Amino acid sequence: MIRAIPIIVNQTIAGAFVGLICLSFQSAAMAQDAPPSPPSSDYVSRAEYEKLKAEHDAMKQELEALKAQIGQLANPVPGPPAAPAEGKQVVTEMPSQATEELRQEVEMLKTQVKETFPGTTKFLLAGYGTAGFTARSGEDPFFDAAFNAIFLWKLTDRLFFEGELELEFEDEETTINLEIAQASYLLNDYMTIGVGRFLNPTDYFVERQHMNWVNKLPDKPLAVYDGLLPESELGAQLRGVIPVGPTKLEYVGFVANAPGLITTTDDFSELGMLDFDNDANTGGHVAVGGHLGFIPIPQLEIGYGIQRSKVGPRDQAVTAVLQSADFNYVQDSTLFKGLINFRAQWVWSHVGNFVYDPDGSQGFGPLEFNNNRNGGYVELAYRPTHIDNDILKNFEGVFRYDRLNQLHTPVGFDEQRWTFGLNYWLTPSTVIKAAYEVDDKNGGARDQNAFLMQAFREFANSSAYPGPS
């Protein structure tokens, strides 16, 4: 039996194949004519990016036209049947095999079009710079400056990288510190895993509030910063947020290098403290910890964090337990015509019984003691954002009380401070801070009142093109 296919269908399919072949040759020619990029760089100039984008859009339009043509082939408009020729039988049917082949060609073309788009990653460069002045009683006044660069790189919809470098003047020279270097993978809507160097989740102030655009005063509070808890961890963490009815529960769990234990030092007051810069993990111990935060209403979060590890030499290791409780409340109040910030955090550090200088070679032993210290801060800030005066609404008043209890350690004194600050916001990302700090130490240590100033500026610059794919 002879089967005849309408000539008009064959011509349409042939035309579609010709169009596809032309597009394929055009794509291949583009790839051959384009100059090879240097092997040592993935950089694409803006002009090259615009050219490739225009070509991508043109190919996309042609692809849509081909898809429409395929749709017409698959669903032809029925018409009156043609009269069969004398002595012949005509069987009309859809060329399903040819249509399927054409669909496969279109899918291949869609892949080629997608691959011509230059760059699939996104990169954000952000950071902040500060300049400050400190006049503390009993010391020479001085100026200081620092710059923090933050790099955020989105490799895919689930894979991210974050890095932060801090450059500052310290001990008459510029120091460079790697604050963050972490890769994160989004497992699902409620769970993210991260590996590398990350801010300590146990310490709410360090992870959420130490940045100068969040911290309300020119300096950091006692105990919670550069004190009883590490600022960063080197390891892996798992974190996320779980909705619980109208409330939320934030969680973080991590494993990391354990801190070291200072057993020998030229400064007796440091004896028994923890060395948080133990990147080589001397002693081979592992720290395990985490933080839970409960958010009953959007304005309030209450949290608790803990870290536990062995510290010291392997044959004399003792247990170190670090704990933290935090409270954070932010309210845009119509009653008080402004923004209210109330924060509080208290931390505890316990290092088990250890014998220091057991053979007396350092001149102060054998000396055995537990190193227990605690401290924290309470802070209140108010900014009248809802008043009509454009100058007064940019002022922000701040009060902070902070304390560090370490009288019964080799340090030998407790310290408390009252700090009164006034900030003026030039722009949402630029602020000038001024504060006066009243210091009170017991145990024979000298009080050091201080006048502090700081200028801060935040910046960010994003780029969605050409990133390495």
Coordinates of N, CA and C in Angstrom, one line a residue, residues 156-237:
T156 N 25.8 28.6 42.7 CA 24.6 28.1 42.2 C 23.5 28.6 43.1
D157 N 22.3 28.1 42.8 CA 21.1 28.5 43.7 C 21.3 27.9 45.1
R158 N 22.2 26.9 45.3 CA 22.3 26.3 46.6 C 23.7 26.4 47.2
L159 N 24.7 26.8 46.4 CA 26.1 26.8 46.8 C 26.6 28.2 46.9
F160 N 27.1 28.6 48.1 CA 27.6 30.0 48.3 C 29.0 30.0 49.0
F161 N 29.7 31.1 48.8 CA 30.9 31.3 49.5 C 31.0 32.7 50.1
E162 N 31.5 32.8 51.3 CA 31.6 34.1 52.0 C 33.0 34.2 52.6
G163 N 33.6 35.4 52.4 CA 34.9 35.7 52.9 C 35.0 37.1 53.5
E164 N 35.8 37.3 54.5 CA 35.9 38.6 55.0 C 37.4 38.8 55.5
L165 N 38.0 39.9 55.0 CA 39.4 40.3 55.4 C 39.3 41.5 56.2
E166 N 40.1 41.6 57.3 CA 40.2 42.8 58.1 C 41.6 43.3 58.1
L167 N 41.7 44.6 57.7 CA 43.0 45.3 57.7 C 42.9 46.4 58.7
E168 N 43.9 46.4 59.7 CA 43.9 47.5 60.7 C 45.3 47.7 61.2
F169 N 45.4 48.9 61.8 CA 46.7 49.3 62.4 C 46.7 48.7 63.8
E170 N 47.8 48.0 64.1 CA 48.0 47.3 65.4 C 49.4 47.2 65.7
D171 N 49.8 47.7 66.9 CA 51.2 47.7 67.3 C 52.1 48.4 66.3
E172 N 51.7 49.5 65.8 CA 52.5 50.4 64.9 C 52.7 49.7 63.5
E173 N 51.9 48.8 63.1 CA 52.0 48.2 61.8 C 50.6 47.7 61.4
T174 N 50.5 47.5 60.1 CA 49.2 47.0 59.5 C 49.1 45.5 59.6
T175 N 48.0 45.0 60.2 CA 47.8 43.6 60.3 C 46.6 43.2 59.4
I176 N 46.7 42.0 58.9 CA 45.6 41.4 58.0 C 45.1 40.1 58.7
N177 N 43.8 40.1 58.9 CA 43.2 39.0 59.6 C 42.1 38.4 58.7
L178 N 42.1 37.1 58.6 CA 41.0 36.4 57.9 C 39.9 36.1 58.9
E179 N 38.8 36.9 58.8 CA 37.7 36.8 59.7 C 36.8 35.6 59.3
I180 N 36.5 35.5 58.0 CA 35.5 34.5 57.6 C 36.1 33.9 56.3
A181 N 36.0 32.6 56.1 CA 36.2 32.0 54.8 C 35.4 30.7 54.8
Q182 N 34.1 30.8 54.4 CA 33.2 29.7 54.5 C 32.4 29.4 53.3
A183 N 32.3 28.1 52.9 CA 31.5 27.6 51.9 C 30.2 27.0 52.5
S184 N 29.0 27.4 51.9 CA 27.7 27.0 52.5 C 26.9 26.3 51.4
Y185 N 26.2 25.3 51.8 CA 25.3 24.6 50.9 C 23.9 24.5 51.5
L186 N 22.9 24.9 50.7 CA 21.5 24.9 51.1 C 20.9 23.5 50.9
L187 N 20.8 22.8 52.0 CA 20.2 21.4 51.9 C 18.7 21.5 51.6
N188 N 18.0 22.3 52.3 CA 16.6 22.5 52.1 C 16.2 23.8 52.7
D189 N 14.9 24.1 52.7 CA 14.4 25.4 53.3 C 14.7 25.6 54.7
Y190 N 15.1 24.5 55.4 CA 15.2 24.6 56.9 C 16.6 24.2 57.4
M191 N 17.6 24.0 56.4 CA 18.8 23.5 56.8 C 19.9 23.9 55.8
T192 N 21.0 24.5 56.4 CA 22.2 24.8 55.6 C 23.4 24.3 56.3
I193 N 24.4 23.8 55.5 CA 25.6 23.3 56.1 C 26.7 24.2 55.6
G194 N 27.7 24.5 56.5 CA 28.8 25.4 56.1 C 30.1 24.8 56.7
V195 N 31.2 25.0 55.9 CA 32.5 24.5 56.3 C 33.5 25.6 56.1
G196 N 34.5 25.7 57.0 CA 35.5 26.7 56.8 C 35.7 27.5 58.1
R197 N 36.0 28.7 58.0 CA 36.2 29.6 59.2 C 34.9 30.5 59.2
F198 N 34.2 30.5 60.4 CA 33.0 31.2 60.5 C 32.9 31.9 61.9
L199 N 32.1 32.9 62.0 CA 31.9 33.6 63.3 C 31.3 32.6 64.3
N200 N 31.7 32.8 65.5 CA 31.2 31.9 66.6 C 29.7 31.9 66.8
P201 N 28.9 30.9 66.5 CA 27.5 31.0 66.7 C 27.1 31.1 68.1
T202 N 27.9 30.6 69.0 CA 27.6 30.6 70.5 C 27.5 32.1 71.0
D203 N 28.3 32.9 70.4 CA 28.4 34.3 70.8 C 27.5 35.2 70.0
Y204 N 26.4 35.6 70.5 CA 25.4 36.4 69.7 C 26.0 37.7 69.3
F205 N 26.7 38.4 70.2 CA 27.2 39.7 69.8 C 28.2 39.6 68.7
V206 N 29.1 38.6 68.7 CA 30.1 38.5 67.7 C 29.5 38.1 66.3
E207 N 28.5 37.2 66.3 CA 28.0 36.8 65.1 C 27.0 37.8 64.5
R208 N 26.2 38.5 65.3 CA 25.2 39.4 64.8 C 25.4 40.9 65.0
Q209 N 26.2 41.3 66.0 CA 26.2 42.7 66.4 C 27.6 43.4 66.4
H210 N 28.7 42.7 66.2 CA 30.0 43.3 66.3 C 30.3 44.3 65.2
M211 N 29.6 44.1 64.0 CA 29.9 44.9 62.9 C 29.6 46.4 63.2
N212 N 30.4 47.3 62.7 CA 30.3 48.7 63.2 C 29.0 49.4 62.8
W213 N 28.2 48.9 61.8 CA 26.9 49.5 61.4 C 25.8 48.9 62.3
V214 N 26.1 47.9 63.1 CA 25.2 47.3 64.1 C 25.5 47.7 65.5
N215 N 26.8 47.7 65.8 CA 27.3 48.1 67.1 C 27.0 49.6 67.3
K216 N 26.4 50.0 68.4 CA 26.0 51.4 68.6 C 27.1 52.2 69.2
L217 N 28.2 51.7 69.6 CA 29.2 52.5 70.3 C 30.6 52.3 69.6
P218 N 31.5 53.2 69.8 CA 32.8 53.1 69.1 C 33.6 51.9 69.5
D219 N 33.4 51.3 70.8 CA 34.2 50.2 71.2 C 33.3 49.0 71.5
K220 N 33.8 47.9 71.8 CA 33.1 46.6 72.0 C 32.9 46.4 73.5
P221 N 31.9 45.7 73.9 CA 31.6 45.4 75.4 C 32.6 44.4 75.9
L222 N 32.8 44.5 77.2 CA 33.7 43.5 77.9 C 33.1 42.1 77.8
A223 N 34.0 41.2 78.0 CA 33.6 39.7 78.2 C 33.1 39.1 76.9
V224 N 32.2 39.7 76.2 CA 31.6 39.0 75.0 C 32.4 39.2 73.8
Y225 N 33.3 40.2 73.7 CA 34.2 40.4 72.5 C 35.6 40.4 73.0
D226 N 36.4 39.6 72.3 CA 37.8 39.5 72.7 C 38.0 39.2 74.2
G227 N 37.2 38.3 74.7 CA 37.2 38.0 76.1 C 37.0 36.5 76.4
L228 N 35.8 36.2 76.8 CA 35.6 34.8 77.3 C 35.2 33.8 76.3
L229 N 34.8 34.3 75.1 CA 34.3 33.4 74.0 C 35.2 33.6 72.7
P230 N 35.4 32.6 71.9 CA 36.2 32.8 70.7 C 35.3 33.6 69.7
E231 N 36.0 34.4 68.9 CA 35.3 35.2 67.9 C 35.0 34.4 66.7
S232 N 35.8 33.4 66.3 CA 35.5 32.6 65.2 C 35.9 31.2 65.5
E233 N 35.3 30.3 64.6 CA 35.6 28.8 64.7 C 36.1 28.3 63.4
L234 N 36.9 27.3 63.5 CA 37.4 26.6 62.2 C 36.9 25.2 62.2
G235 N 35.9 24.9 61.4 CA 35.3 23.6 61.4 C 34.1 23.6 60.5
A236 N 33.0 23.0 61.0 CA 31.8 22.8 60.2 C 30.6 23.1 61.0
Q237 N 29.5 23.6 60.4 CA 28.3 24.0 61.1 C 27.1 23.6 60.3

